[in-house]
PDB file of C-alpha atoms in Angstrom:
ATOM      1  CA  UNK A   5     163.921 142.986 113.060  1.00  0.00           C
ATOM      2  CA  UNK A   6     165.070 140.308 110.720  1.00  0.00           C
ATOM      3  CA  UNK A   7     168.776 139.107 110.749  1.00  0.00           C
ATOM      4  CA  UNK A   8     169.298 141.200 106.909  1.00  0.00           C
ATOM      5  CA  UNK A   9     167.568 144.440 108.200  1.00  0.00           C
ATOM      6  CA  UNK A  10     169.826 144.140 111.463  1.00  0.00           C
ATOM      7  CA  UNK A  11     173.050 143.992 109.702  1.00  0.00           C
ATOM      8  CA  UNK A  12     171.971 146.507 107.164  1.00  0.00           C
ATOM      9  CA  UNK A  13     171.445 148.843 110.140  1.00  0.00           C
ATOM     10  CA  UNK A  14     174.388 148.393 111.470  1.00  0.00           C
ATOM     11  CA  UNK A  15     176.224 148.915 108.330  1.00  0.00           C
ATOM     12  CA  UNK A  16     174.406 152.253 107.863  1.00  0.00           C
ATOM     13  CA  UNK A  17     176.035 152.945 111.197  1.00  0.00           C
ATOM     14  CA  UNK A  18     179.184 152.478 111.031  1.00  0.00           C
ATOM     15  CA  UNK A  19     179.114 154.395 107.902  1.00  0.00           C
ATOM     16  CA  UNK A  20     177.614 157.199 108.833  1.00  0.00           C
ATOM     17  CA  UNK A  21     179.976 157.287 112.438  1.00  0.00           C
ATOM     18  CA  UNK A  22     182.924 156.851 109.983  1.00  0.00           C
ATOM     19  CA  UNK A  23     182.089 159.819 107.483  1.00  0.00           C
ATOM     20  CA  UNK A  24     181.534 161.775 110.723  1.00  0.00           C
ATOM     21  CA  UNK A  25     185.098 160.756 112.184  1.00  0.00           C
ATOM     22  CA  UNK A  26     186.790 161.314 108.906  1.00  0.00           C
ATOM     23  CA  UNK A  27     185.285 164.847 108.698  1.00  0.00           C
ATOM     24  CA  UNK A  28     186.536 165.560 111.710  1.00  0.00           C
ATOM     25  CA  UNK A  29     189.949 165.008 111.402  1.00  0.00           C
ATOM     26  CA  UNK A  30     190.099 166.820 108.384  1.00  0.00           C
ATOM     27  CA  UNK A  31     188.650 169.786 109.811  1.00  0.00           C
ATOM     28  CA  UNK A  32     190.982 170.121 113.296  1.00  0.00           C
ATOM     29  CA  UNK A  33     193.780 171.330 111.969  1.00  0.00           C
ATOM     30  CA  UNK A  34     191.455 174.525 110.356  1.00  0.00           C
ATOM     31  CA  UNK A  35     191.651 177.830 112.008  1.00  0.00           C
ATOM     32  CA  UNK A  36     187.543 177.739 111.915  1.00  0.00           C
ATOM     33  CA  UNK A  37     187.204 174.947 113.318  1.00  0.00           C
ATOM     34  CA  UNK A  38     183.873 174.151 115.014  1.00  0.00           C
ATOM     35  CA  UNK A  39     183.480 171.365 117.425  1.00  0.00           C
ATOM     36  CA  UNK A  40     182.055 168.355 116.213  1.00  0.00           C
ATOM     37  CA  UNK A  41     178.687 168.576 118.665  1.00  0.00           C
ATOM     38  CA  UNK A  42     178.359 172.136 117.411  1.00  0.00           C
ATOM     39  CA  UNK A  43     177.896 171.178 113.717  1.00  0.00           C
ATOM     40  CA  UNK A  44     174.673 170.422 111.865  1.00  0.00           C
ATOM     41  CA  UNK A  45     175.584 167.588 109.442  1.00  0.00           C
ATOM     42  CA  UNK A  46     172.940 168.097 106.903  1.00  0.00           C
ATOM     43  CA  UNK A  47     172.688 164.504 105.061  1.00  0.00           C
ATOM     44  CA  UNK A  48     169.637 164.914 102.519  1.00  0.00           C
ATOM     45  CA  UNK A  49     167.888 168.413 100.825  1.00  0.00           C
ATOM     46  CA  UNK A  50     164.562 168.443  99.727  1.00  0.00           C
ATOM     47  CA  UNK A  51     163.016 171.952  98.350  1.00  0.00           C
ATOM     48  CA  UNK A  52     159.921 172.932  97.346  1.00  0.00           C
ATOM     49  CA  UNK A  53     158.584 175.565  95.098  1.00  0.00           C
ATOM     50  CA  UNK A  54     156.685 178.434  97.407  1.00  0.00           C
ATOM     51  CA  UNK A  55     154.845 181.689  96.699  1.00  0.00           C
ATOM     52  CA  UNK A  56     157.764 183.067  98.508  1.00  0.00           C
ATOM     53  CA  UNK A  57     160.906 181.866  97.397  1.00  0.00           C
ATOM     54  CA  UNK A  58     161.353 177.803  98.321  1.00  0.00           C
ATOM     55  CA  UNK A  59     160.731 175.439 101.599  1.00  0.00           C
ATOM     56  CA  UNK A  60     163.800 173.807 101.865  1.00  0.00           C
ATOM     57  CA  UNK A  61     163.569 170.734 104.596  1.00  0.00           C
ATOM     58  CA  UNK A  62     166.837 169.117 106.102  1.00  0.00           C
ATOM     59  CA  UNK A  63     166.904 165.523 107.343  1.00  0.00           C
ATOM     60  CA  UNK A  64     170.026 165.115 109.735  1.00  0.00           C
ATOM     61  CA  UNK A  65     171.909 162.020 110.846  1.00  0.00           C
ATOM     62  CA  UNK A  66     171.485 160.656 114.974  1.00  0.00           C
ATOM     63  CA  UNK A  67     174.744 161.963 115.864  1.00  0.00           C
ATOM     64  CA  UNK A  68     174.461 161.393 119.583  1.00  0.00           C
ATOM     65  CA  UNK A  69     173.632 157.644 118.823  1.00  0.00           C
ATOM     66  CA  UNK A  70     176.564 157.387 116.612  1.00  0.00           C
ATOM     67  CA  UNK A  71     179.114 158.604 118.354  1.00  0.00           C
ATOM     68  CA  UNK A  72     177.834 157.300 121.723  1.00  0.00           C
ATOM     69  CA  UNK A  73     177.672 160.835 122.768  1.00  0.00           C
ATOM     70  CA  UNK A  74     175.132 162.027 124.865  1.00  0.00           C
ATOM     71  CA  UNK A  75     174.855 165.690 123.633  1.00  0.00           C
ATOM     72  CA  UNK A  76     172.045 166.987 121.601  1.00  0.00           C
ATOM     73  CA  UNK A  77     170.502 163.538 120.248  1.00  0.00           C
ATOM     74  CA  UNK A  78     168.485 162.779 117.236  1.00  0.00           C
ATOM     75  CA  UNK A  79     167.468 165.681 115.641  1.00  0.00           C
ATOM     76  CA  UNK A  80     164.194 165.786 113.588  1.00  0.00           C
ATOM     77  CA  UNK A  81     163.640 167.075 109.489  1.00  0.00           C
ATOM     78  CA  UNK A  82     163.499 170.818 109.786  1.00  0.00           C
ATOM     79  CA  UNK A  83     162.136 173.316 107.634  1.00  0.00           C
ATOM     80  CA  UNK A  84     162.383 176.727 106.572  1.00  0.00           C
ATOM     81  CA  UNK A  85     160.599 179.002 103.334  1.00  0.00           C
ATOM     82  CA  UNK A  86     163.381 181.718 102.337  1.00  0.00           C
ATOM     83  CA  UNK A  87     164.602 182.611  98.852  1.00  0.00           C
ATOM     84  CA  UNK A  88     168.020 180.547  98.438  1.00  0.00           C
ATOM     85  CA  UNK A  89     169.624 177.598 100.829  1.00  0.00           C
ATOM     86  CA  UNK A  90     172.195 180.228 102.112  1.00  0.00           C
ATOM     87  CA  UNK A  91     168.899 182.260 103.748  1.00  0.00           C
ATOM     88  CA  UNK A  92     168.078 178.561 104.929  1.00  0.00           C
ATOM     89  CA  UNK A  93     171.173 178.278 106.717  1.00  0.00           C
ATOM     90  CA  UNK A  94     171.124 181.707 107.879  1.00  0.00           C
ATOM     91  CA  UNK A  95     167.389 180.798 109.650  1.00  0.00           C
ATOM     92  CA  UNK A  96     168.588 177.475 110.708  1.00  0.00           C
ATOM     93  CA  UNK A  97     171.740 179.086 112.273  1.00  0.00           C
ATOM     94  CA  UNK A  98     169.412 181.872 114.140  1.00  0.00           C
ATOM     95  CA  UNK A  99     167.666 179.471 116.347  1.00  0.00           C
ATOM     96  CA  UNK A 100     171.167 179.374 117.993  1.00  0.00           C
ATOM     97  CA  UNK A 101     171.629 175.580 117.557  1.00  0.00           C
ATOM     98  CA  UNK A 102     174.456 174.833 115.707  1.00  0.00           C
ATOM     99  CA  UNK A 103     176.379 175.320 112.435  1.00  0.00           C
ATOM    100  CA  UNK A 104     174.795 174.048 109.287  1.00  0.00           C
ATOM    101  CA  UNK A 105     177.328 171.832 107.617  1.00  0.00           C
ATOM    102  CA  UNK A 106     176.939 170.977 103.632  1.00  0.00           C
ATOM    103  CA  UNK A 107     179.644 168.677 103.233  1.00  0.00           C
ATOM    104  CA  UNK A 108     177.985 165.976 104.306  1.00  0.00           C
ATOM    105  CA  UNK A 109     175.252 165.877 101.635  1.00  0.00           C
ATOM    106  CA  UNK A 110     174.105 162.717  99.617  1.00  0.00           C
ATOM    107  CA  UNK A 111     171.147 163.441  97.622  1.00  0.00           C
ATOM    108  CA  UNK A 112     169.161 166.534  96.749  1.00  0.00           C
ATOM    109  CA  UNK A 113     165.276 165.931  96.451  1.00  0.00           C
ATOM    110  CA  UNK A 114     163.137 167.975  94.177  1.00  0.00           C
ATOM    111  CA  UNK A 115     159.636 168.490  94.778  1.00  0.00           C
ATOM    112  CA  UNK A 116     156.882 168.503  91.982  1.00  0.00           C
ATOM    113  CA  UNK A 117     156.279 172.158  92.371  1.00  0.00           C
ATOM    114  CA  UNK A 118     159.765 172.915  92.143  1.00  0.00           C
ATOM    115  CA  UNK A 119     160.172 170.261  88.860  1.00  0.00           C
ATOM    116  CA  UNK A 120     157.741 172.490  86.949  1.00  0.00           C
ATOM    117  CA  UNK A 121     159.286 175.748  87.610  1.00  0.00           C
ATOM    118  CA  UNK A 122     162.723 175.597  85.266  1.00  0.00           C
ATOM    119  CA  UNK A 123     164.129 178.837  86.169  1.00  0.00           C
ATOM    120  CA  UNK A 124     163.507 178.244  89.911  1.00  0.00           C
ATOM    121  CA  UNK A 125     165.723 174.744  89.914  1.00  0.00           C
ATOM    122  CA  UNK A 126     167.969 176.259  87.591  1.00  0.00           C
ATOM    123  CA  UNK A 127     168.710 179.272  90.485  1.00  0.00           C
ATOM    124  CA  UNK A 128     169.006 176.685  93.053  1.00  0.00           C
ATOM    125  CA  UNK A 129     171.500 174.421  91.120  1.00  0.00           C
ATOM    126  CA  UNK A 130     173.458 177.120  90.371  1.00  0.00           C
ATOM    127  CA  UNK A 131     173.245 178.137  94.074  1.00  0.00           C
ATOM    128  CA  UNK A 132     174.203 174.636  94.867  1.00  0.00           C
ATOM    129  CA  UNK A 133     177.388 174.413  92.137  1.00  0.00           C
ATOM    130  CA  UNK A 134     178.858 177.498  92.999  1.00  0.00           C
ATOM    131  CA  UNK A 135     179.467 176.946  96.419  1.00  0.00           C
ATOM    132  CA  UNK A 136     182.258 174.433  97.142  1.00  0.00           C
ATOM    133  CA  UNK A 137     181.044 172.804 100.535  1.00  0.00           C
ATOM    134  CA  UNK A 138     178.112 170.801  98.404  1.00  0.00           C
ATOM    135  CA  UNK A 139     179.718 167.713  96.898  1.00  0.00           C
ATOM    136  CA  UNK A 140     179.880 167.262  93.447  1.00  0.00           C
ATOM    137  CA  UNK A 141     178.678 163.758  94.008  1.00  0.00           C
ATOM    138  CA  UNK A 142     175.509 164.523  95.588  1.00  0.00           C
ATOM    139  CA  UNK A 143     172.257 163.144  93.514  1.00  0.00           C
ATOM    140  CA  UNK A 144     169.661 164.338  92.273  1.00  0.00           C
ATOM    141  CA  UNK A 145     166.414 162.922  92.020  1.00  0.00           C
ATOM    142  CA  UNK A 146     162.486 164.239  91.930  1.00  0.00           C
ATOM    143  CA  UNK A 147     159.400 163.393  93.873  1.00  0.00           C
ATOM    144  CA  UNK A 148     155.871 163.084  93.562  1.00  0.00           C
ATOM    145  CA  UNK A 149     154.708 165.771  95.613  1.00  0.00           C
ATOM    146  CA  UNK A 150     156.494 167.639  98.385  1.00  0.00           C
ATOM    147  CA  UNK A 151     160.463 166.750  98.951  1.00  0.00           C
ATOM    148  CA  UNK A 152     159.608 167.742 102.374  1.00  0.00           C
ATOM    149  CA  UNK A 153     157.517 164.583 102.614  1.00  0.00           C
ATOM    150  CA  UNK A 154     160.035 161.987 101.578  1.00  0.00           C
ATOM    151  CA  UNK A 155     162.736 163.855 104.186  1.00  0.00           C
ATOM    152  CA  UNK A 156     160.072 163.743 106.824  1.00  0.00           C
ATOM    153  CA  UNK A 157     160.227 160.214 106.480  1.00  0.00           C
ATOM    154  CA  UNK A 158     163.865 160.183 107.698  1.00  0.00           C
ATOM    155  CA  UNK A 159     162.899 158.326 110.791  1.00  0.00           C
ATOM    156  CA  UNK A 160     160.968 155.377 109.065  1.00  0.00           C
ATOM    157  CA  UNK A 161     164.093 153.835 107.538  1.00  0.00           C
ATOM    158  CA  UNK A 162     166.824 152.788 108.929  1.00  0.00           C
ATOM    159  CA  UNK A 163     169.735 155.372 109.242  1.00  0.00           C
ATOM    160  CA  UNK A 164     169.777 158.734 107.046  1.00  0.00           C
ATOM    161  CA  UNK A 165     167.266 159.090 104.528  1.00  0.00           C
ATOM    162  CA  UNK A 166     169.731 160.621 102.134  1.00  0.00           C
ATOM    163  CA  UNK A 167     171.859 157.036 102.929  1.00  0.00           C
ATOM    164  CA  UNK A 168     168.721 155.273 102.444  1.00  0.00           C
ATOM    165  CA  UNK A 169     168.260 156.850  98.771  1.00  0.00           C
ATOM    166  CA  UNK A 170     171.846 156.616  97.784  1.00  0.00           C
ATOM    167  CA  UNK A 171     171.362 152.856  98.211  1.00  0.00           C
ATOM    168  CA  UNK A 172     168.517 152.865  96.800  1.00  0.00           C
ATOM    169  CA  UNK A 173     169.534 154.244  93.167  1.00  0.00           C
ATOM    170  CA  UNK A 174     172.666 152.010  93.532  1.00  0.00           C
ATOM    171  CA  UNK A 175     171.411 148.588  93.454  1.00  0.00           C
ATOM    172  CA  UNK A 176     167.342 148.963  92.558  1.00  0.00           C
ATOM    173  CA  UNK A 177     168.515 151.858  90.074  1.00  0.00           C
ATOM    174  CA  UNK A 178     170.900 149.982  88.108  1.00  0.00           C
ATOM    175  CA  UNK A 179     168.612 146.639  88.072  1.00  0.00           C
ATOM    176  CA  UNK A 180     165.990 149.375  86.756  1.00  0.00           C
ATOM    177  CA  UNK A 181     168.388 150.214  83.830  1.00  0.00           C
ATOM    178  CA  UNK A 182     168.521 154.169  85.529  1.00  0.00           C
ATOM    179  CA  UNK A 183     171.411 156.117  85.020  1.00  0.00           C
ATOM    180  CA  UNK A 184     172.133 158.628  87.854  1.00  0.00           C
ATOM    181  CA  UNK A 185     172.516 162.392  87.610  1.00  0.00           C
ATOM    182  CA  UNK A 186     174.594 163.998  90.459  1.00  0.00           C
ATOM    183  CA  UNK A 187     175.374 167.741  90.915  1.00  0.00           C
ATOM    184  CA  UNK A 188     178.680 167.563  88.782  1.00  0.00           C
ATOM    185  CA  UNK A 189     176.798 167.042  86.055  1.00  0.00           C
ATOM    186  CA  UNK A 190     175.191 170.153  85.922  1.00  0.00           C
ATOM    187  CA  UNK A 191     178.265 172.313  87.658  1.00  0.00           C
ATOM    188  CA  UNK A 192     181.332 174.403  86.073  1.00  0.00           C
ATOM    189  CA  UNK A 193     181.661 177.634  84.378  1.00  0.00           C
ATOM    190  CA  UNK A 194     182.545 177.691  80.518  1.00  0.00           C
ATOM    191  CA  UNK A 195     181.068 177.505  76.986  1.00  0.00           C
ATOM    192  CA  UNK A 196     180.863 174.021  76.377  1.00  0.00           C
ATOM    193  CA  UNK A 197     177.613 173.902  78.703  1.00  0.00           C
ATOM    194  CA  UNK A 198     174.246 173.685  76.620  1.00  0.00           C
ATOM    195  CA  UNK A 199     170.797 173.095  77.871  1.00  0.00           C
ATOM    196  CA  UNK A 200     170.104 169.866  78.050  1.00  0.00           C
ATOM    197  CA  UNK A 201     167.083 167.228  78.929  1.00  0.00           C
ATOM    198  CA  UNK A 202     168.042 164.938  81.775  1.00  0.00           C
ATOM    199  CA  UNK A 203     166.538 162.165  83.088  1.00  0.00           C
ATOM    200  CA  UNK A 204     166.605 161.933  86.811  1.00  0.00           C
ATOM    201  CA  UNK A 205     165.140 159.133  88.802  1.00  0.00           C
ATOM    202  CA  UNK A 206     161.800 160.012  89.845  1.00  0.00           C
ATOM    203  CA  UNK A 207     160.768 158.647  93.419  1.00  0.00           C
ATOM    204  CA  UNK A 208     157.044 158.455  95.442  1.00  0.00           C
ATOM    205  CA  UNK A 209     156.030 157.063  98.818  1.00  0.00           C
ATOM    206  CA  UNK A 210     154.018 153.818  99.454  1.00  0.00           C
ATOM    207  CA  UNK A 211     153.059 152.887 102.350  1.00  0.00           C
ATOM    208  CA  UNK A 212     156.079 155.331 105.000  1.00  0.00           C
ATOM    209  CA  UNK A 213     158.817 154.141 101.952  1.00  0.00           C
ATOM    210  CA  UNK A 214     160.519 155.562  98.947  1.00  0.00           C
ATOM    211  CA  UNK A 215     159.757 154.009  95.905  1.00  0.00           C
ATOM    212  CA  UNK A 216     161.679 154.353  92.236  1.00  0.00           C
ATOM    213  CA  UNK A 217     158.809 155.079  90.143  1.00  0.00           C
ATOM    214  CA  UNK A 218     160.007 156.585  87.119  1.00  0.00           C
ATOM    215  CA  UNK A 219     162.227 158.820  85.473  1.00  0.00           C
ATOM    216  CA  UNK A 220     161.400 162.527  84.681  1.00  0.00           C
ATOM    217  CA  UNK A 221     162.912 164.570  82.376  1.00  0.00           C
ATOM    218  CA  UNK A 222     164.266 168.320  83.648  1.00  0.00           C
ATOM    219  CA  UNK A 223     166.038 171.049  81.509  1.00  0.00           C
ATOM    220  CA  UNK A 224     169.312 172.284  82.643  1.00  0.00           C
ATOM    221  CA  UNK A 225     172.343 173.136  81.895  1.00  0.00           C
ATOM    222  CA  UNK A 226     174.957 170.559  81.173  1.00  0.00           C
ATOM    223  CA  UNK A 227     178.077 169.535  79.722  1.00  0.00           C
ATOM    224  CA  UNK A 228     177.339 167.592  76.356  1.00  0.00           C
ATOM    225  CA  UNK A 229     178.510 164.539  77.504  1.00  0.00           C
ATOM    226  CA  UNK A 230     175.783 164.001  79.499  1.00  0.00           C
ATOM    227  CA  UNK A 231     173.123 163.699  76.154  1.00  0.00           C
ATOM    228  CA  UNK A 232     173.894 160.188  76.395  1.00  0.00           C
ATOM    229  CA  UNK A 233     171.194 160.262  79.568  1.00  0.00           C
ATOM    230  CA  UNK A 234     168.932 162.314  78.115  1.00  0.00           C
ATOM    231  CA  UNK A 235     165.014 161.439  77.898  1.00  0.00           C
ATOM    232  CA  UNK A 236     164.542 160.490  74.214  1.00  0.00           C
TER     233      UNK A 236
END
């Protein structure tokens, strides 16, 4: 591994193991607290369009490695076909593993199937911006084919996947002249909403890596301020 790719590793690390620390003193003094070990930290969504509802895939961060604790260890991309991320949680939570914890969240990845069914993503964002535990800072971004793909490639780069993509959009984004849509741009109740045309970064895979192909355009709704992103 060259000398870059080593510190940019290690960066990722300490990152992610600092997140992870800072979560967890903000959640001891809670009366439902759950020990660290026993909580899923969920750092990237992708979802799918299905015949039955959605396939909604989790990539997870090597907590075990982080933390330098032995228990449970890396955890692989995980998927599950229900008809909302709450009945994905409730599946995930079933197997008797841990606790699925949203908090963590960087970027939500939308497949192609789900991209051309509007009221579908619509359900799902509103899902997504009416529950409190998803950060309003999380991204959004689409794929060519299945989201379940790109998070399946969460052990080819280095760290998280959803860290990987966040850095991504930051620097190659902004040489690229993209602007970046996250959740809060599409969340809160009230009148001034309207639906809007968005451009969202649009990613595919060459070669086991996520590429910034494009931008695609999706139709949600979104506070008017936001029309100065929209596809022209």
């Amino acid at each position: 591994m060259s000398r870059g790719k080593k510190r940019r590793s290690l960066y990722l690390r300490w990152g992610l193991l600092a997140q992870v620390l800072a979560l967890a003193v903000g959640i001891c003094g809670c009366a439902s607290y759950v020990a660290l070990e026993d909580r899923a930290f969920v750092m990237a969504i992708g979802i799918d369009r299905e015949e039955d509802g959605y396939r909604i895939s989790y990539a997870f961060p090597d907590l075990a490695e982080l933390t330098g604790n032995s228990k449970g260890g890396y955890e692989k991309p995980l998927s599950f076909v229900g008809d909302s991320l709450e009945d994905a949680r409730m599946q995930y939570e079933k197997t008797g593993k841990r606790s699925v914890d949203y908090g963590q969240v960087k970027v939500l990845i939308i497949g192609e199937s789900l991209l051309d069914d509007e009221k579908a993503l619509e359900k799902i964002l509103v899902e997504m911006t009416e529950n409190p535990e998803f950060a309003r800072t999380i991204l959004l971004c689409g794929v060519e084919g299945e989201a379940k793909a790109m998070i399946d490639l969460d052990r080819e780069v280095e760290g998280s996947i959803g860290i990987y993509l966040e850095e991504l959009f930051e620097n190659n984004g902004k040489k690229m002249g993209y602007e970046t849509v996250i959740l809060n741009d599409v969340s809160g109740m009230g009148m001034d909403r309207q639906r809007t045309e968005l451009a969202i970064p649009l990613l595919k895979i060459e070669e086991k890596r996520p590429i910034l192909e494009d931008r695609i355009s999706i139709f949600v709704l979104a506070h008017p301020g936001r029309s100065l992103y929209t596809v022209g």
